Tab-separated table of C-alpha atoms in Angstrom:
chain	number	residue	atom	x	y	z
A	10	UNK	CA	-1.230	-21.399	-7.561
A	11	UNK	CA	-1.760	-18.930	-10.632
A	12	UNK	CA	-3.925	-22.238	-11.971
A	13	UNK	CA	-5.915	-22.495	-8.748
A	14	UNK	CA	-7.240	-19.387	-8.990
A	15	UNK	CA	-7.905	-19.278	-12.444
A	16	UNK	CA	-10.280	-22.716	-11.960
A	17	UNK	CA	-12.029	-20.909	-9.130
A	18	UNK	CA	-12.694	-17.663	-11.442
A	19	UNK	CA	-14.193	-19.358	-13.874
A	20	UNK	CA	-17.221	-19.783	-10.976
A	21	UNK	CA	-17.031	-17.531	-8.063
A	22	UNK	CA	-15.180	-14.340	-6.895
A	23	UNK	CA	-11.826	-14.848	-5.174
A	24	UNK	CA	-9.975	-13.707	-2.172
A	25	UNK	CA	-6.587	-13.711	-2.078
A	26	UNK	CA	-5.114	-13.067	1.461
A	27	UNK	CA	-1.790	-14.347	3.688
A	28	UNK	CA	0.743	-12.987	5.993
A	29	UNK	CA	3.462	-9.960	4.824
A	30	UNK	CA	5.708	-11.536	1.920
A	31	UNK	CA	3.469	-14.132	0.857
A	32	UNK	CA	3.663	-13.973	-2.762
A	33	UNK	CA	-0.335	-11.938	-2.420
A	34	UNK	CA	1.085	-8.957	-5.013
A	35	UNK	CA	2.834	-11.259	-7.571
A	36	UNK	CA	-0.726	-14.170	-7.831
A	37	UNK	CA	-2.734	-10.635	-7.918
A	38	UNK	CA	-0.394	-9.470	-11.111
A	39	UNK	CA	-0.286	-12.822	-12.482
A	40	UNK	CA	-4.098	-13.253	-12.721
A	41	UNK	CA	-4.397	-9.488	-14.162
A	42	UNK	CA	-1.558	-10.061	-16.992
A	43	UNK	CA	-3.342	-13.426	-17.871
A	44	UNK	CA	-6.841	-11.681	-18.413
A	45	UNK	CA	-5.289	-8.333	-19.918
A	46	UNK	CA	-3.632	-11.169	-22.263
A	47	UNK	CA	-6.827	-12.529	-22.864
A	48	UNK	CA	-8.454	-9.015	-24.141
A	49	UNK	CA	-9.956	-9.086	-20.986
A	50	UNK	CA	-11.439	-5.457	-19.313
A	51	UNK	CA	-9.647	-5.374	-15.662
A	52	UNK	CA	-10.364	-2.345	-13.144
A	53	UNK	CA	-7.152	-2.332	-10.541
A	54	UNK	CA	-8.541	-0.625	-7.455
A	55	UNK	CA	-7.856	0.212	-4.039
A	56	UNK	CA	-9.528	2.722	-1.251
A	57	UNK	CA	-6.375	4.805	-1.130
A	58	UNK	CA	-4.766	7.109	-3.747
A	59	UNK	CA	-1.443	5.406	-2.127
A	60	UNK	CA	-2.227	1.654	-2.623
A	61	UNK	CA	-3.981	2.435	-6.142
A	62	UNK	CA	-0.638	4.020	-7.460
A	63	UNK	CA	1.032	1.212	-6.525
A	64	UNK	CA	-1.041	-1.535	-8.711
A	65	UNK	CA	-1.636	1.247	-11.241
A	66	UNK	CA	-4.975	1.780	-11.170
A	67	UNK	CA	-7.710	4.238	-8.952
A	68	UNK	CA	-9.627	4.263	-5.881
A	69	UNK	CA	-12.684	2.731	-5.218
A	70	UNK	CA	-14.256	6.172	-4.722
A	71	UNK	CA	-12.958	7.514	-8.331
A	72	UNK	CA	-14.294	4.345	-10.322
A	73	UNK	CA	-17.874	4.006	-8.925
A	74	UNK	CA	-18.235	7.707	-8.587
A	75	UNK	CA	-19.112	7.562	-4.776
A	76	UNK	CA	-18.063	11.089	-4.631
A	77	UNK	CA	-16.943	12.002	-1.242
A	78	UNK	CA	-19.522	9.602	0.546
A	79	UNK	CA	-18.680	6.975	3.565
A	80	UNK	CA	-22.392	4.954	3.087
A	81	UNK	CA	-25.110	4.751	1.223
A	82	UNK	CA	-26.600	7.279	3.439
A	83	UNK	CA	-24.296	10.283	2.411
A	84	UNK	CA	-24.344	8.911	-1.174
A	85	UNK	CA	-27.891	9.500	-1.052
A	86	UNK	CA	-27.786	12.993	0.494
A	87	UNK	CA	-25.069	13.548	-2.048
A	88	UNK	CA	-27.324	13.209	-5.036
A	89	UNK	CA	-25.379	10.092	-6.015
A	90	UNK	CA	-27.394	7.208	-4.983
A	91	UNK	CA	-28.366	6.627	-8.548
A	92	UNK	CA	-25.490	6.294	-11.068
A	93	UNK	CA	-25.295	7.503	-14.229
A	94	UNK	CA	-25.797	5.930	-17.121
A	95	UNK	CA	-22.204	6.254	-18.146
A	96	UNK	CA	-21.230	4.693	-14.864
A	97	UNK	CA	-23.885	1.769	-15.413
A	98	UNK	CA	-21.984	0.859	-18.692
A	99	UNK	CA	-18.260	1.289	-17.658
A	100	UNK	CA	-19.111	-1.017	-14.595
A	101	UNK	CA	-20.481	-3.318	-16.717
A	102	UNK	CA	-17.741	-3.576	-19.727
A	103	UNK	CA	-15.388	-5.092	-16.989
A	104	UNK	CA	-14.537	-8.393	-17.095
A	105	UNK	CA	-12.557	-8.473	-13.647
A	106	UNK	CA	-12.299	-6.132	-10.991
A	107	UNK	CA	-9.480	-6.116	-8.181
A	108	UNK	CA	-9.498	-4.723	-5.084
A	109	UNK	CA	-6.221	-4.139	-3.362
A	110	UNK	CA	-5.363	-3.691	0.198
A	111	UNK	CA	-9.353	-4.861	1.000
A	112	UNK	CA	-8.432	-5.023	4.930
A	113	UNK	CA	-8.809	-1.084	4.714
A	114	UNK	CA	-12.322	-1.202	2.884
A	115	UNK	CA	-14.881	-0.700	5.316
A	116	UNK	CA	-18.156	-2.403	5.913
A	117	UNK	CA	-20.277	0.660	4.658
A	118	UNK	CA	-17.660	1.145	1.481
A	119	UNK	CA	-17.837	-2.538	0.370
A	120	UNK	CA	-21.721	-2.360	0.299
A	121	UNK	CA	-21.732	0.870	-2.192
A	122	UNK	CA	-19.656	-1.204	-3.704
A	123	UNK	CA	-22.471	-3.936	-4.111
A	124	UNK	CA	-25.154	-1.507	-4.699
A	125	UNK	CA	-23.365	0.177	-7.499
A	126	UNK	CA	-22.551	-3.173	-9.407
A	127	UNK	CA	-26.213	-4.609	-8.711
A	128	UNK	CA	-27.361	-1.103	-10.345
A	129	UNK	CA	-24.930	-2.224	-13.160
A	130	UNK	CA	-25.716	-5.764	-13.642
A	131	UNK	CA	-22.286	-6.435	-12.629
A	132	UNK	CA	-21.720	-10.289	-14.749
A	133	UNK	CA	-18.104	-10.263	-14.189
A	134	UNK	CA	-15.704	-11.669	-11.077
A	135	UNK	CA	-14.085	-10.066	-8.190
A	136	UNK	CA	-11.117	-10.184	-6.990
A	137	UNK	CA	-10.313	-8.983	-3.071
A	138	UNK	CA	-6.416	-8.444	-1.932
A	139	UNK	CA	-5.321	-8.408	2.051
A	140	UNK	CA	-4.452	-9.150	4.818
A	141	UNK	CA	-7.221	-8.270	7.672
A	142	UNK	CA	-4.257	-8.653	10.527
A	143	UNK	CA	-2.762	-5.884	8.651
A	144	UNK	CA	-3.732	-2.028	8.518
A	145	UNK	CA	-7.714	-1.852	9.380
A	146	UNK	CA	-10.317	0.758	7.364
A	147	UNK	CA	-9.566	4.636	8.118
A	148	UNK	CA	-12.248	5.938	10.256
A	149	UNK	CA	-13.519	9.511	11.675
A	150	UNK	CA	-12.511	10.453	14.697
A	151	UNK	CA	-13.823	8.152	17.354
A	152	UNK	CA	-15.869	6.463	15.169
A	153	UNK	CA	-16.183	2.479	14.961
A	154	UNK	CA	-14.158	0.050	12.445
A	155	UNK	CA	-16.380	-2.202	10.372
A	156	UNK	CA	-14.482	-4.203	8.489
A	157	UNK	CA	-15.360	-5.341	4.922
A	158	UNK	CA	-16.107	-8.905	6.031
A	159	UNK	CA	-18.311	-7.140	8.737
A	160	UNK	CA	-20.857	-6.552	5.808
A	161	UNK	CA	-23.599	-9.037	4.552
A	162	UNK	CA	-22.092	-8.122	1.517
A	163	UNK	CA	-18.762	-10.203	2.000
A	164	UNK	CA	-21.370	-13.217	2.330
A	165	UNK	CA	-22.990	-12.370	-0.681
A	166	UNK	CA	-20.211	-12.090	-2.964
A	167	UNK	CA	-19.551	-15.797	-1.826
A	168	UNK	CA	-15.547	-15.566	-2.010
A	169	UNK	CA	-13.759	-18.709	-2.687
A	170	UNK	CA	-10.055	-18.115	-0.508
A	171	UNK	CA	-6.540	-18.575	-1.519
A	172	UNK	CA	-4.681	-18.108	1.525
A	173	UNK	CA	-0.928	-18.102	0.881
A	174	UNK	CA	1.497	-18.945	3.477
A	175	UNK	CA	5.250	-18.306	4.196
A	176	UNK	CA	7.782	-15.818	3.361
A	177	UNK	CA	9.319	-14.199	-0.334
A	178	UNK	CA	11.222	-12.086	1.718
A	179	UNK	CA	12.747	-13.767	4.721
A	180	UNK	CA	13.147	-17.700	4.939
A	181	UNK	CA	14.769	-17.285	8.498
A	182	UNK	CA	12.619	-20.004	10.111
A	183	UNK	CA	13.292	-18.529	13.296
A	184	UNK	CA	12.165	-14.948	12.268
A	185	UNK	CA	9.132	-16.383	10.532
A	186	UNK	CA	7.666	-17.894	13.818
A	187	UNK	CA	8.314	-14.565	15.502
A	188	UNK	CA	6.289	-12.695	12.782
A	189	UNK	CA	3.097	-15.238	12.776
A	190	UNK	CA	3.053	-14.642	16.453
A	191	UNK	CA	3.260	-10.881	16.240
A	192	UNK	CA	0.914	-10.978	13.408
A	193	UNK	CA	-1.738	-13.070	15.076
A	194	UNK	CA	-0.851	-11.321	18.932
A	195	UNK	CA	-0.201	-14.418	20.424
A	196	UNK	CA	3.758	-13.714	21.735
A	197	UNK	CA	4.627	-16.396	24.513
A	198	UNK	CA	8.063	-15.953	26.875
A	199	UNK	CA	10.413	-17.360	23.984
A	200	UNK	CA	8.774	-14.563	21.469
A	201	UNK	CA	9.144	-11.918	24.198
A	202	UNK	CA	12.697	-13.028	24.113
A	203	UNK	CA	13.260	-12.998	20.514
A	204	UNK	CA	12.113	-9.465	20.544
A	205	UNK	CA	14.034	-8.485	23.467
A	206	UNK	CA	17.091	-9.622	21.105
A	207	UNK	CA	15.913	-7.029	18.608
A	208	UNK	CA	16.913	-4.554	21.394
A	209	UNK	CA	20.242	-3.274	20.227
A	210	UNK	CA	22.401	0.039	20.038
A	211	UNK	CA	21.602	2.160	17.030
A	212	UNK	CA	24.352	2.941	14.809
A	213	UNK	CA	25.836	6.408	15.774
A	214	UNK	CA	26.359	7.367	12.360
A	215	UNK	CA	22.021	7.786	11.778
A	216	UNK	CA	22.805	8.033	7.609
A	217	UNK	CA	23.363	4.301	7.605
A	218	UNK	CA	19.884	3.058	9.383
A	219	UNK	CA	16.273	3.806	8.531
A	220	UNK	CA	14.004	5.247	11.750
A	221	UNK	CA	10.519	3.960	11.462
A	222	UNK	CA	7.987	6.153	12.523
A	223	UNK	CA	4.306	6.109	13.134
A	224	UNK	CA	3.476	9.408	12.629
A	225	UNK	CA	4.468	11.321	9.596
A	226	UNK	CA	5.658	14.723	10.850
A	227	UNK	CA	8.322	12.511	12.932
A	228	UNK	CA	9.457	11.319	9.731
A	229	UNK	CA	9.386	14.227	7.595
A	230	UNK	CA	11.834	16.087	10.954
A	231	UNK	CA	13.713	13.383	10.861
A	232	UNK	CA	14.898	13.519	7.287
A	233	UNK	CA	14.954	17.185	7.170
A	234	UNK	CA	17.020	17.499	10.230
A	235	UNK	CA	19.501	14.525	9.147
A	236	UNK	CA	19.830	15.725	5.030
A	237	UNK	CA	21.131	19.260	6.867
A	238	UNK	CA	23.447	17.740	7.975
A	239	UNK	CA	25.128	16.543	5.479
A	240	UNK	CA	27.890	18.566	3.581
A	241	UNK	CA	27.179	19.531	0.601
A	242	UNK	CA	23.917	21.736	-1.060
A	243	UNK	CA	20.558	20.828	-1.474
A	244	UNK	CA	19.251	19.586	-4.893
A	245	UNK	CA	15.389	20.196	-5.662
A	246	UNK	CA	13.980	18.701	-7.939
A	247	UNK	CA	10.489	19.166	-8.881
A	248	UNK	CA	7.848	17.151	-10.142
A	249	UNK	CA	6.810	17.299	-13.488
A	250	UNK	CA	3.121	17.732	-14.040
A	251	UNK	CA	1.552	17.189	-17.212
A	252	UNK	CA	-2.574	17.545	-16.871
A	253	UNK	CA	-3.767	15.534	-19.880
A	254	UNK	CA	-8.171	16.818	-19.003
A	255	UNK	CA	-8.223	20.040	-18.908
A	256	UNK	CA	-10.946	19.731	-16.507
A	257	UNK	CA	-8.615	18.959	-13.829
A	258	UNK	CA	-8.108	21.605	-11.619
A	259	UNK	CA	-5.281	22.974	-9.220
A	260	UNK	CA	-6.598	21.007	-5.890
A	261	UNK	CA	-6.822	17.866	-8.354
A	262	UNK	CA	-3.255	17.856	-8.986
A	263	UNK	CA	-2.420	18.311	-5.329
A	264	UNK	CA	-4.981	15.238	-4.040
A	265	UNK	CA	-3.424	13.246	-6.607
A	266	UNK	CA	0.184	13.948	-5.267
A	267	UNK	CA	-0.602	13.947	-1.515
A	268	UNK	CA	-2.682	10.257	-2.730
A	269	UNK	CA	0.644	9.193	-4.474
A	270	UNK	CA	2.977	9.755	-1.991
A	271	UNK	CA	4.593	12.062	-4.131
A	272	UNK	CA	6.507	15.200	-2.836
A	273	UNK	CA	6.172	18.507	-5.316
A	274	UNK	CA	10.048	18.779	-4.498
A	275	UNK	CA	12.271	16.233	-3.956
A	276	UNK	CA	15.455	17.564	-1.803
A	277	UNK	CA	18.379	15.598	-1.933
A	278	UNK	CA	21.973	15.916	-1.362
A	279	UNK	CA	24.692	14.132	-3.425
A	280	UNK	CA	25.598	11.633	-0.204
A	281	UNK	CA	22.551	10.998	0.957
A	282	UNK	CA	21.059	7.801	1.611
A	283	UNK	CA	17.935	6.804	-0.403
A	284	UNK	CA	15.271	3.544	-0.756
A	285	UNK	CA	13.981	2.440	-3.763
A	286	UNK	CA	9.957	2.963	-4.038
A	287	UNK	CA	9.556	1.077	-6.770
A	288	UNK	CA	10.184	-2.639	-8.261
A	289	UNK	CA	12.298	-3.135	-11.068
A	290	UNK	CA	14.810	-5.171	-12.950
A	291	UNK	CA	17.912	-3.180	-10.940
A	292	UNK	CA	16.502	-2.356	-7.975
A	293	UNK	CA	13.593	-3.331	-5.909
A	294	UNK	CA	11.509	-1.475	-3.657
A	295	UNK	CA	12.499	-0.727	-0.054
A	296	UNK	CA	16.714	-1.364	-1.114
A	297	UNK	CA	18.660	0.890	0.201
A	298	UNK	CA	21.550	3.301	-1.769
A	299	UNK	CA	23.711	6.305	-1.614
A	300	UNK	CA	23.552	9.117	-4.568
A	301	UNK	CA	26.840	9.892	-6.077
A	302	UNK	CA	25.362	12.628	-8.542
A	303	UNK	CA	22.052	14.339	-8.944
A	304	UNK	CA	21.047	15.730	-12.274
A	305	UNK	CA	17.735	17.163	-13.501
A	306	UNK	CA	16.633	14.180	-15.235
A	307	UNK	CA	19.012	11.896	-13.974
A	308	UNK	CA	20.519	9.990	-10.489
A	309	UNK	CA	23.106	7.796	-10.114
A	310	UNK	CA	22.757	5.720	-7.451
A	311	UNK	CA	25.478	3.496	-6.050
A	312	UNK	CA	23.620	0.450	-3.956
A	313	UNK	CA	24.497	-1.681	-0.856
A	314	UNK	CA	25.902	-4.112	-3.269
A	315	UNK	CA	28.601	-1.772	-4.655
A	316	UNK	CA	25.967	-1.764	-8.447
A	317	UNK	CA	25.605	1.674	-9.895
A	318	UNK	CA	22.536	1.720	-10.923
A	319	UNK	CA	21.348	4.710	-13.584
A	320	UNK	CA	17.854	5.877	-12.074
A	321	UNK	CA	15.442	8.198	-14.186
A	322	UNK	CA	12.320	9.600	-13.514
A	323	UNK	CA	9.105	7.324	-13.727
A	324	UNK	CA	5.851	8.434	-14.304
A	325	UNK	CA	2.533	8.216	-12.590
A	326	UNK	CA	-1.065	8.386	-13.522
A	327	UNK	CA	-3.863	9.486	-12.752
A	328	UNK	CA	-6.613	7.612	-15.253
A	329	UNK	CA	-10.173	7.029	-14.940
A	330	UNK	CA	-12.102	4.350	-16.912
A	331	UNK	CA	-14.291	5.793	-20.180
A	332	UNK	CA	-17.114	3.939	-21.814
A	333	UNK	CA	-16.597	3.785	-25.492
A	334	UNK	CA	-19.818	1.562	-27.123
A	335	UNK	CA	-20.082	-1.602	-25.811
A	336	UNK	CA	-16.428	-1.532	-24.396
A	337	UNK	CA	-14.540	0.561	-22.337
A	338	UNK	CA	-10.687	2.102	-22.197
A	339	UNK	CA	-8.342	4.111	-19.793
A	340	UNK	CA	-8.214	7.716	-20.048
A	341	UNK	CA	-5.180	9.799	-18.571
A	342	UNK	CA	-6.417	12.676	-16.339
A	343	UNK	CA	-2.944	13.593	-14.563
A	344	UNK	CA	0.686	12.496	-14.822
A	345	UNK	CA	3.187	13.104	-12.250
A	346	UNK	CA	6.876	12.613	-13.196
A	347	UNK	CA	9.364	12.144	-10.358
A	348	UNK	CA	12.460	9.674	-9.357
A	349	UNK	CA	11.305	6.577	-7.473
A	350	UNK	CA	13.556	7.084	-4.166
A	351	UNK	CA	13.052	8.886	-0.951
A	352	UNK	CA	15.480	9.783	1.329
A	353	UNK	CA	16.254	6.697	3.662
A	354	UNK	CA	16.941	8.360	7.025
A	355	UNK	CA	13.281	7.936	7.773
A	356	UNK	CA	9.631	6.969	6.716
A	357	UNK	CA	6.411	5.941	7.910
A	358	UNK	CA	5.077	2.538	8.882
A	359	UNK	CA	1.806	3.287	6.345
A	360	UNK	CA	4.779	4.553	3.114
A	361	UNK	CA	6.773	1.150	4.018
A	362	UNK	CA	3.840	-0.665	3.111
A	363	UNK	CA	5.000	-3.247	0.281
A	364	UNK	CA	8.558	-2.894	0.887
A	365	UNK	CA	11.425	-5.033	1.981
A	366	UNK	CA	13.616	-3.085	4.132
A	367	UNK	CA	17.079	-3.961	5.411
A	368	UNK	CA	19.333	-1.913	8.209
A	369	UNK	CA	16.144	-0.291	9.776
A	370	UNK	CA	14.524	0.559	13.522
A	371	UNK	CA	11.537	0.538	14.268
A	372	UNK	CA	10.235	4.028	16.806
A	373	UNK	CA	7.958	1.494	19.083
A	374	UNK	CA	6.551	4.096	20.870
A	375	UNK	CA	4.764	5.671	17.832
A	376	UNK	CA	2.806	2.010	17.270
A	377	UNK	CA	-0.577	3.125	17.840
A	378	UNK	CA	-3.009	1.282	15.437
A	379	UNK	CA	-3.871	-2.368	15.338
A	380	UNK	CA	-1.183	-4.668	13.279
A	381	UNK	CA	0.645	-1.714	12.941
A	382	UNK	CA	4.016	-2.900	14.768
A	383	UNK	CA	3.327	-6.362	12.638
A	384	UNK	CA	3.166	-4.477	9.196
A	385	UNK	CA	6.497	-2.571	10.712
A	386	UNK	CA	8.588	-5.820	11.416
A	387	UNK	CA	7.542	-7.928	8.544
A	388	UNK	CA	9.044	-5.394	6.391
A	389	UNK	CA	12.561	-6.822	7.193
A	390	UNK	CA	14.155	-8.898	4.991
A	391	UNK	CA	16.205	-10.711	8.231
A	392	UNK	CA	16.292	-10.529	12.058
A	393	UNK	CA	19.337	-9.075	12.063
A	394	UNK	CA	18.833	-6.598	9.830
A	395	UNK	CA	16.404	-4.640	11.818
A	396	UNK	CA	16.230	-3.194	15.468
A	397	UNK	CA	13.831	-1.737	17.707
A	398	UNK	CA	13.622	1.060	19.900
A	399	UNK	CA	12.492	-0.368	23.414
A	400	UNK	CA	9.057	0.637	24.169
A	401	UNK	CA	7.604	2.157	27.413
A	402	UNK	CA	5.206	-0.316	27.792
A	403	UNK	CA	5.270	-4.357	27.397
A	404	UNK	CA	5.843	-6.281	24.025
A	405	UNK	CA	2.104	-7.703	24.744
A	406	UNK	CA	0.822	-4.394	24.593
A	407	UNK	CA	2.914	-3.582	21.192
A	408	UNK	CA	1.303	-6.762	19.529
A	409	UNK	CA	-2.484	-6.141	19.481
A	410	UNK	CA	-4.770	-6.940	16.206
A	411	UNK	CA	-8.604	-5.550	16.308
A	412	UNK	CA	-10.566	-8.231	17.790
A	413	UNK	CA	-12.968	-8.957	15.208
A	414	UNK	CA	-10.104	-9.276	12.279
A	415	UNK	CA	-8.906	-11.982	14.839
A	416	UNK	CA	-11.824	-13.925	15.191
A	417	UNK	CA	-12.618	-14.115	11.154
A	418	UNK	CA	-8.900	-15.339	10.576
A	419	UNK	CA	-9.188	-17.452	13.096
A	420	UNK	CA	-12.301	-19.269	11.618
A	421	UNK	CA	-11.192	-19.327	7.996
């Protein structure tokens, strides 16, 4: 597959999209490492602080200085219609640029996008990540979703597709059906059966399940409520912040966290139950432990598996792209330095994003957004490892995608 796309960069821009598990992540690395390994200039993007930190790179917004803009109409009323010169060449030293998560990039966002790498001569390839039956763009109040594709800019790019199917993370064939059906909203009697199974008892002891939520105060209650109590005292530790540009201010720092994900205190409790948010070669994100002792710079975690596993903090940061002559190089702005867990009693359907959760229910009556209860059950690694929370109204009405996402998948 990694060869595929390689043949099709060497002429057109790619998009790489498939259902929840489908290997979209691990092609996406795999064609960055092979061009980074080639000397190559690669700009890892994404439209939120969230989904940037998670491929290690910056937002859309950040990299083609759109400012605080949502089309080319504010950018002009902005004063930022015209880049600067400095822009122009960073744009232009890159040899790839990815775009992560591109089923939240709006129409109006994907054609700044064009305009700023027409301004720049752009010569380089494109790369576009998602899923468009998965989370759609963030919009204002009551205002209309365009999606990306929406924009005679998706035509113009001319995207060759990879479209990956199956499951990395669950190979239950069973399971696998039900999740293309949810995914695509198409559930029949046997599907509406398969999730009635799902219907089950929760655990009375909560410190052994995950709650789901769609909202984010219902999470945060959840885990503050739950971590009380538990015996014991409450551990915080803070988040180291080390501002490398002096230019960065106070409210910088705290977008950057709030973008991350990342809490300015961690509380924890030797006892309590914590996933992973990262990947690595112990752990992996979304598993599920218990902390057996908390210091300041270092966690021991004992896992589902019975492995202790030695957890210290991990860094994130904030970096922008500099021009430097005729090439260009990343430039720290703000590094955050906390432990890669979060307590495991609860956490949002939009945080769960990327994981592979086991021993987890899902609050059905917080689904409110399109895909949303897809993205929520295709984080399980196994149909009986999650459970959900019978909803008020019918499945059918639990498994919706926008319409328009629907009809482009359904003509690719």
């Amino acid at each position: 597959m990694v060869e595929n796309a390689l043949n099709i960069l060497e002429t057109s821009n790619l998009f790489i999209t498939g259902g929840a598990g489908s290997g979209k992540t691990t092609l996406t690395r795999a064609l960055i490492d092979d061009a980074v390994q080639k000397g190559k200039s690669v700009a890892r993007l994404a439209s939120t602080g969230m989904a940037a930190t998670l491929i290690g790179g910056q937002t859309l917004h950040s990299f083609f200085d759109l400012g605080i803009a949502s089309t080319q109409e504010e950018l002009e009323r902005n004063g930022k219609l015209d880049p600067s010169k400095k822009i122009i060449k960073l744009i232009r030293s890159m040899q790839i640029i990815v775009i992560d998560e591109i089923s939240m990039v709006g129409a109006p966002l994907l054609d700044m996008i064009r305009l700023r790498l027409l301004q720049a001569e752009f010569s380089g390839r494109l790369i576009v990540v998602g899923d468009f039956l998965q989370l759609p763009p963030v919009t204002r109040g009551s205002e209309p979703i365009y999606f990306a594709f929406e924009s005679p800019s998706w035509e113009r790019f001319g995207f060759e597709t990879i479209h990956l199917e199956g499951s990395y993370r669950t190979h239950e064939a069973e399971f696998l059906n039900l999740l293309e059906q949810v995914r695509h909203a198409r559930i029949d009697e046997e599907a509406m059966g398969a999730l009635d199974a799902l219907v089950r008892e929760l655990n009375k002891d909560m410190s052994t399940i995950t709650l789901l939520f769609g909202k984010n105060i219902s999470a945060q209650n959840h885990n503050r409520s739950q971590l009380e109590h538990l015996h014991g005292e409450i551990i915080e530790l803070s988040t180291y912040v080390t501002v490398h540009d002096k230019k960065m201010q106070d409210r910088d720092i705290e977008r950057f966290m709030s973008e991350s994900r990342i809490e300015p205190v961690l509380a924890l409790k030797v006892g309590a139950p914590i996933l992973f948010t990262r990947n690595a070669w112990n752990y992996y994100n979304g598993e599920r432990g218990r902390i057996t002792s908390i210091e300041e710079d270092v966690i021991w975690i004992k896992k589902a598996d019975g492995v202790n596993v030695k957890v210290e903090r991990v860094d994130t940061t904030k970096t922008r792209w500099v021009e430097k002559g005729n090439s260009a190089s990343e430039e720290k702005l703000i590094t955050l330095s906390q432990f890669p867990i979060t307590l495991a009693f609860a956490i949002t359907i939009h945080k769960s994003q990327g994981m592979s959760l086991a021993d987890y229910v899902i609050e059905t009556n917080e689904i409110f957004a399109p895909s949303q209860f897809y993205v929520a059950l295709s984080r399980s690694v196994s149909a009986h490892r999650v459970t959900l929370i019978r909803p008020n109204r019918g499945w059918e009405k639990l498994c919706f995608v926008h319409p328009k996402a629907k009809r482009f998948i359904d003509l690719m």
